[in-house]
């Protein structure tokens, strides 16, 4: 399975389908973070700005859309999101926390598959 397929599968398991506004932006953000996890530490400049430049919108639009995706995941499949996080998530995660949860989950899944 390709990396982008894994990303969309993870998002889909949270109730995020490709027709949701911001789904592609969230997937691209996860992809960028998987390429270099340190990007999560500089998320505005190294993820939001990169995506905004790629699609021709404002950085704030990217962040808002990913925040909307996080909220939708929280509403659609909160239990799955908490299992992915592996720690208590008492409130809707921020955009950056949501991305970190999905990135960590995909990395763990890939590592587990590699050790089989």
Short mmCIF file of N, CA and C in Angstrom, two decimals, residues 17-105:
data_model
loop_
_atom_site.label_atom_id
_atom_site.label_comp_id
_atom_site.label_asym_id
_atom_site.label_seq_id
_atom_site.Cartn_x
_atom_site.Cartn_y
_atom_site.Cartn_z
N UNK A 17 -13.99 11.61 4.48
CA UNK A 17 -13.97 11.12 3.10
C UNK A 17 -13.32 12.17 2.20
N UNK A 18 -12.95 11.74 1.02
CA UNK A 18 -12.25 12.64 0.10
C UNK A 18 -13.08 13.83 -0.35
N UNK A 19 -14.38 13.75 -0.20
CA UNK A 19 -15.20 14.89 -0.59
C UNK A 19 -15.36 15.93 0.52
N UNK A 20 -14.80 15.67 1.70
CA UNK A 20 -14.83 16.64 2.80
C UNK A 20 -13.88 17.79 2.48
N UNK A 21 -14.36 19.00 2.68
CA UNK A 21 -13.50 20.16 2.46
C UNK A 21 -12.31 20.08 3.41
N UNK A 22 -11.13 20.17 2.86
CA UNK A 22 -9.91 20.12 3.66
C UNK A 22 -9.27 18.75 3.72
N UNK A 23 -9.94 17.72 3.19
CA UNK A 23 -9.38 16.37 3.24
C UNK A 23 -8.05 16.30 2.51
N UNK A 24 -8.00 16.84 1.31
CA UNK A 24 -6.74 16.80 0.54
C UNK A 24 -5.65 17.60 1.25
N UNK A 25 -6.03 18.72 1.85
CA UNK A 25 -5.04 19.52 2.57
C UNK A 25 -4.53 18.77 3.79
N UNK A 26 -5.41 18.09 4.51
CA UNK A 26 -4.99 17.30 5.66
C UNK A 26 -4.08 16.16 5.22
N UNK A 27 -4.44 15.50 4.12
CA UNK A 27 -3.61 14.41 3.61
C UNK A 27 -2.24 14.91 3.21
N UNK A 28 -2.18 16.05 2.55
CA UNK A 28 -0.89 16.62 2.14
C UNK A 28 -0.07 17.02 3.37
N UNK A 29 -0.73 17.56 4.38
CA UNK A 29 -0.03 17.94 5.61
C UNK A 29 0.58 16.71 6.29
N UNK A 30 -0.17 15.63 6.34
CA UNK A 30 0.35 14.38 6.92
C UNK A 30 1.52 13.88 6.09
N UNK A 31 1.38 13.95 4.78
CA UNK A 31 2.46 13.50 3.88
C UNK A 31 3.74 14.31 4.13
N UNK A 32 3.62 15.62 4.24
CA UNK A 32 4.79 16.46 4.52
C UNK A 32 5.42 16.10 5.85
N UNK A 33 4.59 15.87 6.86
CA UNK A 33 5.11 15.52 8.19
C UNK A 33 5.76 14.14 8.19
N UNK A 34 5.24 13.22 7.41
CA UNK A 34 5.87 11.90 7.33
C UNK A 34 7.23 11.98 6.64
N UNK A 35 7.37 12.88 5.68
CA UNK A 35 8.65 13.07 5.01
C UNK A 35 9.70 13.58 5.99
N UNK A 36 9.28 14.47 6.89
CA UNK A 36 10.19 15.04 7.89
C UNK A 36 9.36 15.43 9.10
N UNK A 37 9.40 14.61 10.12
CA UNK A 37 8.54 14.81 11.29
C UNK A 37 8.84 16.11 12.04
N UNK A 38 10.03 16.65 11.86
CA UNK A 38 10.37 17.92 12.50
C UNK A 38 9.54 19.08 11.96
N UNK A 39 8.91 18.89 10.82
CA UNK A 39 8.02 19.92 10.28
C UNK A 39 6.87 20.22 11.22
N UNK A 40 6.48 19.23 12.03
CA UNK A 40 5.40 19.45 12.99
C UNK A 40 5.78 20.50 14.04
N UNK A 41 7.08 20.68 14.26
CA UNK A 41 7.55 21.68 15.22
C UNK A 41 7.48 23.09 14.66
N UNK A 42 7.42 23.20 13.35
CA UNK A 42 7.35 24.49 12.66
C UNK A 42 6.19 24.42 11.67
N UNK A 43 5.04 24.05 12.18
CA UNK A 43 3.91 23.68 11.34
C UNK A 43 3.42 24.81 10.43
N UNK A 44 3.45 26.04 10.94
CA UNK A 44 2.98 27.16 10.11
C UNK A 44 3.83 27.30 8.86
N UNK A 45 5.12 27.42 9.08
CA UNK A 45 6.04 27.70 7.97
C UNK A 45 6.28 26.49 7.08
N UNK A 46 6.41 25.32 7.68
CA UNK A 46 6.85 24.16 6.92
C UNK A 46 5.73 23.24 6.44
N UNK A 47 4.52 23.51 6.90
CA UNK A 47 3.39 22.71 6.42
C UNK A 47 2.29 23.61 5.86
N UNK A 48 1.73 24.48 6.70
CA UNK A 48 0.61 25.31 6.24
C UNK A 48 1.01 26.22 5.09
N UNK A 49 2.15 26.87 5.20
CA UNK A 49 2.57 27.78 4.13
C UNK A 49 2.88 27.02 2.85
N UNK A 50 3.49 25.85 2.98
CA UNK A 50 3.81 25.04 1.80
C UNK A 50 2.53 24.66 1.05
N UNK A 51 1.55 24.18 1.80
CA UNK A 51 0.28 23.79 1.17
C UNK A 51 -0.43 25.00 0.59
N UNK A 52 -0.45 26.09 1.32
CA UNK A 52 -1.10 27.32 0.83
C UNK A 52 -0.47 27.76 -0.49
N UNK A 53 0.85 27.71 -0.57
CA UNK A 53 1.53 28.07 -1.81
C UNK A 53 1.18 27.10 -2.94
N UNK A 54 1.10 25.82 -2.62
CA UNK A 54 0.79 24.81 -3.64
C UNK A 54 -0.60 24.99 -4.23
N UNK A 55 -1.57 25.36 -3.40
CA UNK A 55 -2.94 25.43 -3.90
C UNK A 55 -3.44 26.86 -4.10
N UNK A 56 -2.62 27.83 -3.75
CA UNK A 56 -2.98 29.22 -4.00
C UNK A 56 -4.03 29.78 -3.06
N UNK A 57 -3.83 29.56 -1.77
CA UNK A 57 -4.74 30.14 -0.79
C UNK A 57 -3.92 30.69 0.38
N UNK A 58 -4.59 31.15 1.40
CA UNK A 58 -3.91 31.69 2.58
C UNK A 58 -3.58 30.58 3.57
N UNK A 59 -2.52 30.80 4.32
CA UNK A 59 -2.12 29.85 5.36
C UNK A 59 -3.26 29.61 6.35
N UNK A 60 -3.95 30.66 6.70
CA UNK A 60 -5.06 30.55 7.66
C UNK A 60 -6.17 29.66 7.11
N UNK A 61 -6.36 29.65 5.79
CA UNK A 61 -7.37 28.79 5.18
C UNK A 61 -7.01 27.32 5.38
N UNK A 62 -5.73 27.00 5.21
CA UNK A 62 -5.26 25.63 5.38
C UNK A 62 -5.47 25.19 6.83
N UNK A 63 -5.04 26.02 7.75
CA UNK A 63 -5.20 25.68 9.17
C UNK A 63 -6.68 25.50 9.53
N UNK A 64 -7.53 26.40 9.07
CA UNK A 64 -8.97 26.32 9.36
C UNK A 64 -9.56 25.03 8.80
N UNK A 65 -9.18 24.69 7.57
CA UNK A 65 -9.72 23.48 6.96
C UNK A 65 -9.28 22.22 7.70
N UNK A 66 -8.05 22.20 8.16
CA UNK A 66 -7.57 21.03 8.92
C UNK A 66 -8.24 21.00 10.29
N UNK A 67 -8.47 22.16 10.88
CA UNK A 67 -9.20 22.23 12.15
C UNK A 67 -10.62 21.68 11.96
N UNK A 68 -11.24 21.99 10.83
CA UNK A 68 -12.58 21.48 10.52
C UNK A 68 -12.55 19.96 10.37
N UNK A 69 -11.51 19.44 9.74
CA UNK A 69 -11.35 17.99 9.58
C UNK A 69 -11.20 17.34 10.95
N UNK A 70 -10.40 17.94 11.83
CA UNK A 70 -10.21 17.40 13.19
C UNK A 70 -11.55 17.37 13.93
N UNK A 71 -12.33 18.42 13.79
CA UNK A 71 -13.64 18.49 14.43
C UNK A 71 -14.58 17.43 13.88
N UNK A 72 -14.55 17.24 12.58
CA UNK A 72 -15.39 16.23 11.95
C UNK A 72 -14.99 14.83 12.43
N UNK A 73 -13.70 14.56 12.53
CA UNK A 73 -13.22 13.27 13.02
C UNK A 73 -13.68 13.06 14.47
N UNK A 74 -13.62 14.11 15.26
CA UNK A 74 -14.05 14.05 16.66
C UNK A 74 -15.54 13.70 16.74
N UNK A 75 -16.33 14.30 15.88
CA UNK A 75 -17.78 14.04 15.89
C UNK A 75 -18.12 12.66 15.32
N UNK A 76 -17.41 12.27 14.27
CA UNK A 76 -17.75 11.04 13.56
C UNK A 76 -17.23 9.78 14.25
N UNK A 77 -16.01 9.83 14.79
CA UNK A 77 -15.41 8.62 15.34
C UNK A 77 -14.40 8.96 16.44
N UNK A 78 -14.91 9.57 17.48
CA UNK A 78 -14.07 10.00 18.62
C UNK A 78 -13.27 8.84 19.21
N UNK A 79 -13.91 7.68 19.38
CA UNK A 79 -13.23 6.54 19.99
C UNK A 79 -12.02 6.12 19.16
N UNK A 80 -12.18 6.10 17.86
CA UNK A 80 -11.06 5.72 16.96
C UNK A 80 -9.94 6.74 17.06
N UNK A 81 -10.27 8.02 17.10
CA UNK A 81 -9.26 9.06 17.21
C UNK A 81 -8.48 8.91 18.52
N UNK A 82 -9.17 8.62 19.61
CA UNK A 82 -8.50 8.44 20.90
C UNK A 82 -7.61 7.20 20.86
N UNK A 83 -8.09 6.13 20.23
CA UNK A 83 -7.24 4.93 20.10
C UNK A 83 -6.00 5.22 19.27
N UNK A 84 -6.16 6.01 18.21
CA UNK A 84 -5.01 6.40 17.39
C UNK A 84 -4.01 7.22 18.21
N UNK A 85 -4.53 8.09 19.05
CA UNK A 85 -3.66 8.97 19.84
C UNK A 85 -2.89 8.20 20.89
N UNK A 86 -3.52 7.17 21.47
CA UNK A 86 -2.91 6.39 22.55
C UNK A 86 -2.71 7.21 23.82
N UNK A 87 -3.48 8.26 23.98
CA UNK A 87 -3.51 9.04 25.21
C UNK A 87 -4.88 9.70 25.31
N UNK A 88 -5.28 10.12 26.49
CA UNK A 88 -6.60 10.75 26.62
C UNK A 88 -6.68 12.03 25.80
N UNK A 89 -7.74 12.16 25.05
CA UNK A 89 -8.00 13.37 24.26
C UNK A 89 -9.36 13.87 24.73
N UNK A 90 -9.37 14.80 25.70
CA UNK A 90 -10.64 15.21 26.29
C UNK A 90 -11.46 16.18 25.44
N UNK A 91 -10.81 16.84 24.51
CA UNK A 91 -11.48 17.84 23.68
C UNK A 91 -11.09 17.64 22.22
N UNK A 92 -11.80 18.32 21.34
CA UNK A 92 -11.44 18.29 19.92
C UNK A 92 -9.97 18.73 19.81
N UNK A 93 -9.13 17.92 19.17
CA UNK A 93 -7.72 18.32 19.05
C UNK A 93 -7.56 19.52 18.12
N UNK A 94 -6.52 20.29 18.37
CA UNK A 94 -6.17 21.38 17.46
C UNK A 94 -5.73 20.77 16.13
N UNK A 95 -5.60 21.60 15.13
CA UNK A 95 -5.15 21.11 13.82
C UNK A 95 -3.80 20.44 13.93
N UNK A 96 -2.87 21.07 14.65
CA UNK A 96 -1.53 20.51 14.75
C UNK A 96 -1.53 19.21 15.57
N UNK A 97 -2.32 19.15 16.63
CA UNK A 97 -2.40 17.91 17.42
C UNK A 97 -3.03 16.79 16.58
N UNK A 98 -4.06 17.11 15.82
CA UNK A 98 -4.69 16.12 14.95
C UNK A 98 -3.68 15.54 13.97
N UNK A 99 -2.91 16.42 13.34
CA UNK A 99 -1.90 15.94 12.38
C UNK A 99 -0.87 15.06 13.08
N UNK A 100 -0.43 15.46 14.26
CA UNK A 100 0.56 14.67 15.01
C UNK A 100 0.00 13.28 15.35
N UNK A 101 -1.28 13.22 15.71
CA UNK A 101 -1.92 11.93 16.02
C UNK A 101 -1.92 11.03 14.79
N UNK A 102 -2.34 11.56 13.66
CA UNK A 102 -2.43 10.76 12.44
C UNK A 102 -1.03 10.33 11.97
N UNK A 103 -0.07 11.23 12.03
CA UNK A 103 1.31 10.90 11.64
C UNK A 103 1.86 9.78 12.52
N UNK A 104 1.72 9.91 13.83
CA UNK A 104 2.22 8.88 14.75
C UNK A 104 1.55 7.54 14.50
N UNK A 105 0.26 7.56 14.25
CA UNK A 105 -0.48 6.33 13.97
C UNK A 105 0.05 5.65 12.69
#
